[in-house]
Coordinates of C-alpha atoms in Angstrom, one line a residue:
M1 CA -15.7 -20.5 -30.7
E2 CA -13.0 -22.2 -29.1
G3 CA -10.7 -19.7 -30.9
K4 CA -12.3 -16.9 -29.4
M5 CA -12.0 -17.9 -26.4
F6 CA -8.8 -18.5 -26.0
Q7 CA -7.3 -15.2 -28.3
Q8 CA -7.0 -12.8 -25.8
V9 CA -4.4 -14.8 -24.2
S10 CA -3.3 -16.7 -26.8
A11 CA -2.6 -13.4 -28.5
G12 CA 0.2 -13.5 -26.2
I13 CA 2.3 -15.9 -27.8
P14 CA 4.4 -14.8 -30.9
A15 CA 4.0 -16.7 -34.4
P16 CA 7.1 -17.0 -36.9
G17 CA 7.0 -13.4 -38.7
G18 CA 3.8 -12.5 -37.5
A19 CA 3.8 -8.9 -35.1
G20 CA 4.4 -10.4 -31.8
A21 CA 7.8 -11.4 -33.4
G22 CA 9.4 -8.2 -32.9
R23 CA 8.8 -7.4 -29.6
R24 CA 9.7 -10.6 -28.3
G25 CA 13.0 -8.9 -27.0
F26 CA 14.9 -11.4 -24.9
S27 CA 15.0 -14.7 -25.5
P28 CA 18.3 -17.6 -25.2
V29 CA 16.7 -20.6 -27.5
P30 CA 17.6 -20.3 -31.1
E31 CA 14.5 -19.3 -33.0
S32 CA 14.7 -22.0 -35.4
L33 CA 15.0 -24.4 -32.6
L34 CA 11.7 -22.4 -30.4
Y35 CA 9.8 -22.2 -33.6
R36 CA 10.3 -26.0 -34.4
L37 CA 9.2 -26.6 -30.9
R38 CA 5.9 -24.3 -31.0
G39 CA 4.7 -25.9 -34.1
H40 CA 4.0 -29.2 -32.5
F41 CA 1.5 -27.3 -30.2
S42 CA -0.9 -25.2 -30.2
E43 CA -1.1 -21.4 -28.6
E44 CA -3.2 -22.7 -25.6
V45 CA -1.4 -25.7 -25.3
W46 CA 1.7 -24.0 -25.6
L47 CA 1.2 -21.5 -22.4
I48 CA 0.0 -24.4 -20.2
L49 CA 3.5 -26.2 -21.1
L50 CA 5.4 -23.1 -19.7
A51 CA 3.0 -22.9 -16.8
V52 CA 3.8 -26.2 -15.8
L53 CA 7.6 -26.0 -16.5
A54 CA 7.7 -22.7 -14.6
G55 CA 5.9 -24.7 -11.6
G56 CA 8.6 -27.6 -11.1
V57 CA 10.6 -25.2 -11.2
I58 CA 9.6 -22.9 -8.7
G59 CA 8.6 -26.3 -6.4
C60 CA 12.4 -26.9 -6.6
A61 CA 12.5 -23.5 -5.3
A62 CA 10.0 -23.6 -2.1
W63 CA 12.0 -26.9 -1.5
A64 CA 15.2 -25.3 -1.5
L65 CA 13.7 -22.5 0.6
K66 CA 13.1 -24.8 3.6
W67 CA 15.8 -26.0 3.4
M68 CA 18.0 -23.2 3.9
I69 CA 15.5 -22.1 6.5
A70 CA 16.3 -25.2 8.4
A71 CA 19.7 -25.1 8.1
V72 CA 20.5 -21.9 9.6
S73 CA 17.9 -21.8 12.5
R74 CA 19.4 -25.2 13.4
F75 CA 23.0 -22.9 13.2
S76 CA 21.2 -20.4 15.6
I77 CA 19.1 -22.6 18.1
N78 CA 22.0 -25.2 18.2
G79 CA 25.0 -24.0 17.7
I80 CA 25.2 -20.5 18.9
A81 CA 21.8 -20.2 21.6
G82 CA 22.8 -24.2 22.5
R83 CA 26.3 -23.0 23.6
F84 CA 26.4 -20.0 24.4
G85 CA 22.2 -19.3 26.0
W86 CA 19.6 -18.8 25.3
W87 CA 20.1 -14.9 26.3
T88 CA 21.6 -14.6 22.4
M89 CA 18.4 -14.7 21.0
L90 CA 17.9 -11.1 21.9
L91 CA 21.1 -10.4 19.2
L92 CA 20.3 -13.3 16.7
P93 CA 17.6 -11.6 14.7
L94 CA 19.0 -8.2 14.6
V95 CA 22.3 -10.4 12.7
G96 CA 19.1 -11.3 10.3
V97 CA 17.5 -8.4 10.0
I98 CA 21.5 -7.1 9.0
L99 CA 22.1 -9.6 6.5
A100 CA 18.5 -9.1 4.7
S101 CA 18.7 -5.4 4.6
V102 CA 22.9 -4.8 4.0
F103 CA 21.9 -7.6 1.1
Q104 CA 19.2 -5.5 -0.4
R105 CA 21.0 -2.1 0.1
Y106 CA 24.9 -3.2 -0.6
V107 CA 24.6 -6.4 -2.8
L108 CA 21.4 -5.7 -4.9
R109 CA 20.9 -2.5 -4.6
R110 CA 17.3 -2.7 -4.6
E111 CA 14.4 -3.1 -2.1
I112 CA 12.8 -7.1 -2.1
Y113 CA 10.9 -7.2 1.2
H114 CA 6.7 -7.0 1.1
G115 CA 6.8 -9.1 -1.6
V116 CA 3.1 -9.5 -2.3
D117 CA 2.7 -5.9 -2.1
R118 CA 5.8 -5.5 -4.7
L119 CA 4.1 -7.8 -6.9
Q120 CA 0.6 -6.0 -6.4
A121 CA 2.3 -2.9 -7.3
D122 CA 4.0 -4.6 -10.5
F123 CA 0.5 -5.5 -12.0
A124 CA -0.9 -2.1 -11.5
A125 CA 1.6 -0.8 -13.1
G126 CA 1.7 -3.1 -16.3
R127 CA 5.5 -4.1 -15.4
C128 CA 5.7 -7.4 -17.1
R129 CA 9.6 -7.5 -17.0
L130 CA 11.0 -8.7 -14.0
P131 CA 15.3 -9.4 -13.5
V132 CA 16.7 -12.8 -13.4
V133 CA 18.5 -12.0 -9.8
L134 CA 14.9 -11.9 -8.3
T135 CA 14.5 -15.4 -8.8
F136 CA 16.5 -16.8 -6.2
S137 CA 17.6 -12.8 -4.2
P138 CA 14.4 -13.3 -1.8
L139 CA 15.0 -16.8 -0.8
L140 CA 18.4 -15.9 0.4
A141 CA 17.5 -12.9 2.0
C142 CA 14.3 -14.7 3.2
A143 CA 16.8 -17.7 5.2
A144 CA 18.4 -14.7 7.1
S145 CA 15.7 -13.9 8.2
L146 CA 14.3 -16.5 9.3
G147 CA 16.7 -18.7 10.1
F148 CA 18.3 -16.0 12.9
G149 CA 15.2 -15.9 14.3
G150 CA 12.8 -13.5 12.6
S151 CA 9.2 -14.2 13.2
A152 CA 7.4 -14.1 9.8
G153 CA 6.7 -16.4 7.3
S154 CA 8.7 -17.2 3.6
E155 CA 5.6 -16.8 1.4
G156 CA 6.0 -13.4 0.3
P157 CA 9.8 -14.0 -1.1
I158 CA 8.9 -17.6 -2.5
A159 CA 5.7 -15.8 -4.0
Y160 CA 8.0 -12.7 -6.0
A161 CA 10.3 -14.8 -6.7
G162 CA 8.4 -17.3 -8.3
A163 CA 6.7 -14.8 -10.3
A164 CA 10.4 -13.7 -11.6
I165 CA 10.9 -17.7 -12.5
G166 CA 7.7 -17.6 -14.1
N167 CA 8.2 -14.2 -16.2
N168 CA 12.2 -15.7 -16.8
V169 CA 10.9 -18.8 -18.0
G170 CA 8.6 -16.6 -20.4
R171 CA 11.5 -14.5 -21.6
L172 CA 13.3 -17.4 -22.0
F173 CA 10.9 -19.4 -24.9
G174 CA 10.8 -15.8 -26.3
I175 CA 6.6 -15.0 -25.7
S176 CA 5.8 -11.5 -25.8
D177 CA 4.7 -9.1 -23.1
K178 CA 0.7 -10.5 -22.5
G179 CA 2.3 -14.1 -22.0
L180 CA 5.2 -12.2 -19.9
S181 CA 2.1 -11.2 -17.4
T182 CA 0.5 -14.3 -17.8
M183 CA 3.7 -16.4 -16.2
M184 CA 4.1 -14.0 -13.6
A185 CA 0.9 -14.2 -12.1
V186 CA 0.9 -18.2 -12.3
G187 CA 4.6 -18.1 -10.9
A188 CA 3.1 -15.6 -8.2
G189 CA 0.4 -18.4 -7.6
A190 CA 3.0 -21.5 -8.0
G191 CA 5.1 -20.1 -5.3
I192 CA 2.1 -20.6 -2.4
A193 CA 1.1 -23.4 -3.8
A194 CA 4.6 -24.8 -2.9
I195 CA 5.3 -23.5 0.4
F196 CA 1.9 -24.4 1.9
K197 CA 1.7 -27.6 -0.5
S198 CA -1.3 -26.2 -1.5
P199 CA -2.3 -26.0 -5.1
V200 CA -5.9 -24.9 -4.5
G201 CA -4.4 -22.1 -2.6
G202 CA -2.4 -21.0 -4.4
A203 CA -4.5 -20.1 -7.4
L204 CA -7.0 -18.9 -5.1
F205 CA -3.9 -16.4 -3.7
T206 CA -3.9 -15.2 -6.8
L207 CA -7.2 -14.6 -8.0
E208 CA -8.1 -13.4 -4.1
C209 CA -5.0 -11.4 -3.6
L210 CA -3.8 -10.3 -6.6
G211 CA -6.7 -10.1 -8.7
I212 CA -5.2 -12.0 -11.7
G213 CA -6.7 -15.3 -13.7
S214 CA -10.0 -13.4 -15.6
G215 CA -9.5 -15.6 -18.7
P216 CA -10.3 -19.1 -19.0
L217 CA -7.0 -20.0 -20.6
T218 CA -4.9 -17.6 -17.8
A219 CA -7.0 -19.7 -15.1
L220 CA -6.3 -22.9 -16.8
A221 CA -2.6 -22.4 -17.2
L222 CA -2.6 -21.2 -13.5
F223 CA -4.3 -24.1 -11.5
S224 CA -1.5 -26.1 -13.9
G225 CA 1.1 -24.3 -12.5
C226 CA -0.4 -24.6 -9.2
V227 CA -1.0 -28.1 -8.7
C228 CA 2.6 -28.9 -10.6
A229 CA 4.5 -26.7 -7.3
G230 CA 2.6 -28.5 -4.8
L231 CA 3.7 -32.3 -6.0
T232 CA 7.3 -31.3 -6.8
S233 CA 7.3 -29.6 -3.5
F234 CA 4.9 -32.4 -1.7
A235 CA 7.2 -35.0 -3.5
L236 CA 11.0 -33.9 -2.3
S237 CA 9.7 -33.2 0.9
G238 CA 8.9 -36.9 1.8
F239 CA 5.4 -36.7 0.5
T240 CA 4.7 -34.9 4.3
P241 CA 2.1 -32.8 4.9
N242 CA 2.8 -28.8 6.3
I243 CA 1.4 -29.0 9.5
V244 CA 0.5 -32.5 10.8
F245 CA -2.9 -32.7 12.2
A246 CA -4.3 -36.6 13.0
S247 CA -6.0 -36.6 16.1
Y248 CA -8.9 -33.8 14.8
T249 CA -11.9 -35.5 15.4
P250 CA -15.1 -35.7 12.5
F251 CA -17.3 -32.1 13.2
D252 CA -19.8 -32.1 15.6
W253 CA -23.0 -30.1 14.4
H254 CA -23.5 -28.9 18.7
L255 CA -20.5 -27.4 18.2
T256 CA -22.3 -25.0 15.6
L257 CA -22.6 -22.1 18.1
P258 CA -19.0 -21.9 19.5
L259 CA -17.7 -22.4 16.2
L260 CA -19.6 -18.8 15.4
A261 CA -18.4 -17.5 18.8
L262 CA -14.6 -18.5 17.6
A263 CA -15.2 -16.6 14.2
V264 CA -16.0 -13.8 16.4
F265 CA -13.5 -13.8 18.5
C266 CA -10.7 -14.4 16.0
G267 CA -12.6 -11.8 13.7
V268 CA -11.9 -9.1 16.4
Y269 CA -8.6 -10.4 17.0
S270 CA -7.4 -10.0 13.5
A271 CA -9.0 -6.4 13.2
Y272 CA -6.6 -5.6 15.8
Y273 CA -3.5 -8.1 14.4
S274 CA -4.1 -5.2 10.9
A275 CA -4.6 -2.1 12.7
V276 CA -0.9 -2.6 14.6
M277 CA 0.7 -4.4 11.7
A278 CA -0.3 -1.0 9.4
R279 CA 0.5 1.1 12.4
M280 CA 4.0 -0.8 13.1
T281 CA 4.8 -0.3 9.1
R282 CA 4.5 3.6 8.9
W283 CA 6.2 3.5 12.3
F284 CA 9.1 2.0 10.6
E285 CA 9.0 3.6 7.1
G286 CA 9.0 7.1 9.0
M287 CA 12.7 6.4 10.3
R288 CA 15.1 8.1 7.7
S289 CA 17.8 6.2 8.5
P290 CA 17.8 2.1 7.3
W291 CA 20.7 1.4 10.2
T292 CA 18.0 2.8 12.6
R293 CA 15.1 0.8 11.2
N294 CA 17.3 -2.6 11.2
V295 CA 18.5 -2.1 14.6
V296 CA 14.9 -0.9 16.1
S297 CA 13.4 -3.4 14.3
G298 CA 16.3 -6.5 15.4
A299 CA 16.0 -5.1 19.0
V300 CA 12.0 -5.7 19.0
I301 CA 11.9 -8.9 17.7
G302 CA 15.3 -10.0 19.8
L303 CA 13.4 -8.9 23.3
L304 CA 10.0 -10.7 21.5
V305 CA 11.5 -14.1 20.7
F306 CA 13.6 -14.3 24.1
T307 CA 10.4 -13.2 26.1
F308 CA 7.8 -15.8 23.7
P309 CA 10.3 -18.7 22.1
A310 CA 7.2 -19.7 20.4
L311 CA 8.0 -16.4 17.4
F312 CA 10.8 -17.9 16.7
G313 CA 10.9 -18.6 12.5
E314 CA 7.2 -19.4 11.2
G315 CA 6.5 -21.6 14.1
Y316 CA 4.6 -24.3 12.3
G317 CA 6.5 -26.6 14.8
V318 CA 4.6 -24.3 17.6
I319 CA 1.5 -25.2 15.4
G320 CA 2.1 -29.1 15.2
E321 CA 2.5 -29.6 19.0
I322 CA -1.0 -27.8 19.4
L323 CA -2.5 -29.8 16.8
S324 CA -1.3 -32.8 18.0
G325 CA -1.9 -32.1 21.7
R326 CA 1.2 -30.9 23.2
P327 CA 0.5 -27.2 23.2
E328 CA 3.7 -26.6 25.8
A329 CA 5.7 -26.2 23.2
A330 CA 4.4 -22.8 23.6
V331 CA 6.4 -21.8 26.5
F332 CA 9.6 -23.9 25.9
R333 CA 12.7 -21.6 27.4
S334 CA 10.6 -19.3 28.0
P335 CA 12.0 -16.6 30.9
L336 CA 8.2 -17.1 32.2
L337 CA 8.6 -20.6 33.5
G338 CA 10.2 -18.7 36.4
L339 CA 7.1 -17.2 37.5
S340 CA 5.0 -19.3 39.9
L341 CA 2.0 -20.2 38.5
E342 CA 0.0 -23.4 37.9
P343 CA 1.1 -24.7 34.9
G344 CA -2.3 -24.7 32.9
T345 CA -2.5 -20.9 34.0
L346 CA 0.7 -20.3 32.9
L347 CA 0.3 -21.5 29.1
L348 CA -3.1 -19.5 29.3
A349 CA -0.9 -16.2 30.0
V350 CA 1.9 -16.6 27.3
C351 CA -0.7 -17.6 24.9
F352 CA -2.5 -14.3 25.6
G353 CA 1.2 -12.8 25.2
V354 CA 1.7 -14.3 22.2
M355 CA -1.6 -13.7 20.6
A356 CA -1.1 -9.6 21.8
V357 CA 2.5 -9.0 20.6
K358 CA 3.3 -11.8 17.6
A359 CA 1.7 -9.1 15.0
F360 CA 4.7 -6.6 16.7
A361 CA 6.9 -9.3 15.7
T362 CA 6.1 -9.8 12.1
S363 CA 5.9 -6.1 10.9
S364 CA 9.3 -5.8 13.1
T365 CA 10.7 -8.6 10.7
N366 CA 9.2 -7.7 6.9
S367 CA 9.0 -3.9 7.6
G368 CA 12.3 -2.9 9.7
G369 CA 15.3 -5.1 7.0
G370 CA 14.3 -8.6 7.1
V371 CA 12.9 -9.8 4.0
A372 CA 9.5 -12.5 4.9
G373 CA 6.1 -12.7 4.5
D374 CA 2.6 -12.5 6.1
F375 CA 0.5 -15.2 5.4
A376 CA 2.2 -18.3 7.9
P377 CA 1.9 -15.9 11.2
T378 CA -1.6 -15.5 10.5
L379 CA -1.9 -18.9 10.6
F380 CA 0.3 -19.1 14.0
A381 CA -1.8 -16.5 15.3
G382 CA -5.3 -18.5 14.4
A383 CA -3.8 -21.7 16.3
V384 CA -2.8 -20.0 19.1
C385 CA -5.8 -18.0 18.7
G386 CA -8.0 -21.5 18.9
Y387 CA -6.5 -23.4 21.2
F388 CA -6.7 -20.1 23.5
F389 CA -10.4 -19.2 23.0
A390 CA -11.0 -23.6 23.8
R391 CA -9.7 -23.6 27.1
I392 CA -11.1 -20.0 28.3
A393 CA -14.1 -21.5 27.2
G394 CA -13.9 -24.0 29.5
A395 CA -12.1 -22.5 32.1
L396 CA -15.2 -19.6 32.1
F397 CA -18.5 -21.8 31.4
G398 CA -17.7 -25.4 31.7
I399 CA -17.6 -26.0 28.0
D400 CA -15.5 -29.1 26.7
L401 CA -14.4 -28.4 23.4
P402 CA -11.5 -30.0 21.3
A403 CA -8.8 -27.4 21.7
A404 CA -6.8 -28.8 18.4
D405 CA -9.6 -28.8 16.1
F406 CA -10.9 -25.2 17.4
A407 CA -7.1 -24.7 17.0
C408 CA -7.2 -25.5 13.1
Y409 CA -10.5 -23.8 12.4
G410 CA -8.5 -20.6 14.1
M411 CA -5.6 -20.3 11.6
A412 CA -8.5 -20.4 8.3
A413 CA -10.4 -17.6 10.7
V414 CA -7.8 -15.1 11.6
M415 CA -6.2 -16.0 8.0
A416 CA -9.5 -14.9 6.4
G417 CA -9.8 -12.0 8.4
A418 CA -6.4 -10.8 8.5
V419 CA -5.1 -11.2 4.6
R420 CA -8.9 -10.8 3.5
A421 CA -9.4 -13.9 1.0
P422 CA -11.6 -16.4 2.8
L423 CA -11.3 -18.8 0.2
M424 CA -7.6 -19.1 -0.1
A425 CA -7.8 -19.3 3.8
M426 CA -9.6 -22.6 3.8
F427 CA -8.5 -24.1 1.1
I428 CA -4.6 -24.1 2.4
V429 CA -5.7 -25.0 6.3
A430 CA -7.6 -27.7 4.2
E431 CA -4.3 -28.7 1.7
S432 CA -1.6 -27.8 5.3
T433 CA -3.1 -30.2 7.3
M434 CA -4.2 -32.5 4.6
R435 CA -8.0 -33.3 5.9
A436 CA -10.4 -32.9 3.6
D437 CA -13.1 -32.7 6.6
V438 CA -11.9 -29.7 8.2
L439 CA -12.6 -27.9 4.9
L440 CA -16.8 -27.2 6.1
P441 CA -16.1 -26.1 9.9
A442 CA -13.1 -24.0 8.9
A443 CA -15.3 -22.5 5.6
I444 CA -17.5 -21.5 8.4
A445 CA -15.1 -20.0 10.6
A446 CA -13.3 -17.5 7.9
V447 CA -16.3 -16.6 6.3
V448 CA -17.8 -14.7 9.8
S449 CA -14.2 -13.9 10.8
Y450 CA -13.4 -12.0 7.5
A451 CA -17.4 -10.4 7.4
V452 CA -16.6 -9.0 11.7
T453 CA -12.8 -7.5 10.6
R454 CA -14.4 -5.8 7.6
L455 CA -17.6 -4.7 9.7
I456 CA -15.4 -3.6 12.4
Q457 CA -12.9 -2.3 9.8
R458 CA -15.5 0.3 8.4
A459 CA -17.1 1.0 12.2
F460 CA -12.9 2.2 12.4

């Protein structure tokens, strides 16, 4: 019985002299050493060991990506904007987009933006071999795109690079095409697990977004790789959470109705966010000249980042400030500070503006030539939505809501609606903040927001 259960996936690992051995292709490990190693493990254990090995490498790659983005960002903000003035933010995003685009066109000679979409296309077409260059090229292009001010995330590139790392680890040890597809799926999920420090969220990404992992051994290898990747990234970053949320208060069931109202609000916003992303993507794809696409996208990002500095990069710093009760970071260095408005009113106006234009900034980064991801922007937009909702409820209806807590719930709600992955959203929020007690209210917000978004999209 056990042998039959694992037969489908383990058949992707060739045995000496078997039918799979002739299809092994690329394998730098000598066959004699490979089969000596394989002889000590069953087929299912061998696949899990390779998944764990790939997970460790991907965790290191995710940490390196975060380090590169931070280094380029410091250079942009302190070295350039700090020396010549914030007006340089009108130009720096254009530099990042052009660097990433030129790297793709003239160095790689292949497009690597929209990494998750490309992975979905690879799995749908049955492609199971990714070139070695994809193990690092998305990371370099992402560091340039985000470090110079692009307003997006790093999860798309690390998922694409993670899939390539998993795939090439499998090729290194000579497994066949079926095993390589499994290792691609493991690597993609491990990339998400490492970048968000969310092992369960990474595994659910593969299951929900890629639709891979139906077999028992595939699921076991997937979770093994994601756990190893998440823990490796967590350890290399000094055992710190992705998002610090120390001031969370336990959920009060008297807040159930406001929570449901927030979920509906975020569902409507998610439908708007998704519609803008789709239309902006089609608009950029309609531009025949890549240079025109680069210049237009760089100009859009630069103008929006100059006006709303909170849009710079991934936005985790602003999320952390909101959750810590210091939302003023959203207006730091903004030219809107010159308006003669009461501070609380100005903050709400900026939050509304950020919510309105975030999708434009993200789609310009991802579709105009930059290489970045779509998931982290939904967390950022969700945090701003949740904070805005809590403050507006207090101003209009006199309801005192915990703004930081509602910002956290908003993160799960907008990600669930915009990405269409409620399970992944609720676990990424809980694991990224290392707050297991947010899981239940985040789950309610995510499921309701997802349902509202789907209803709106079907209606229109």
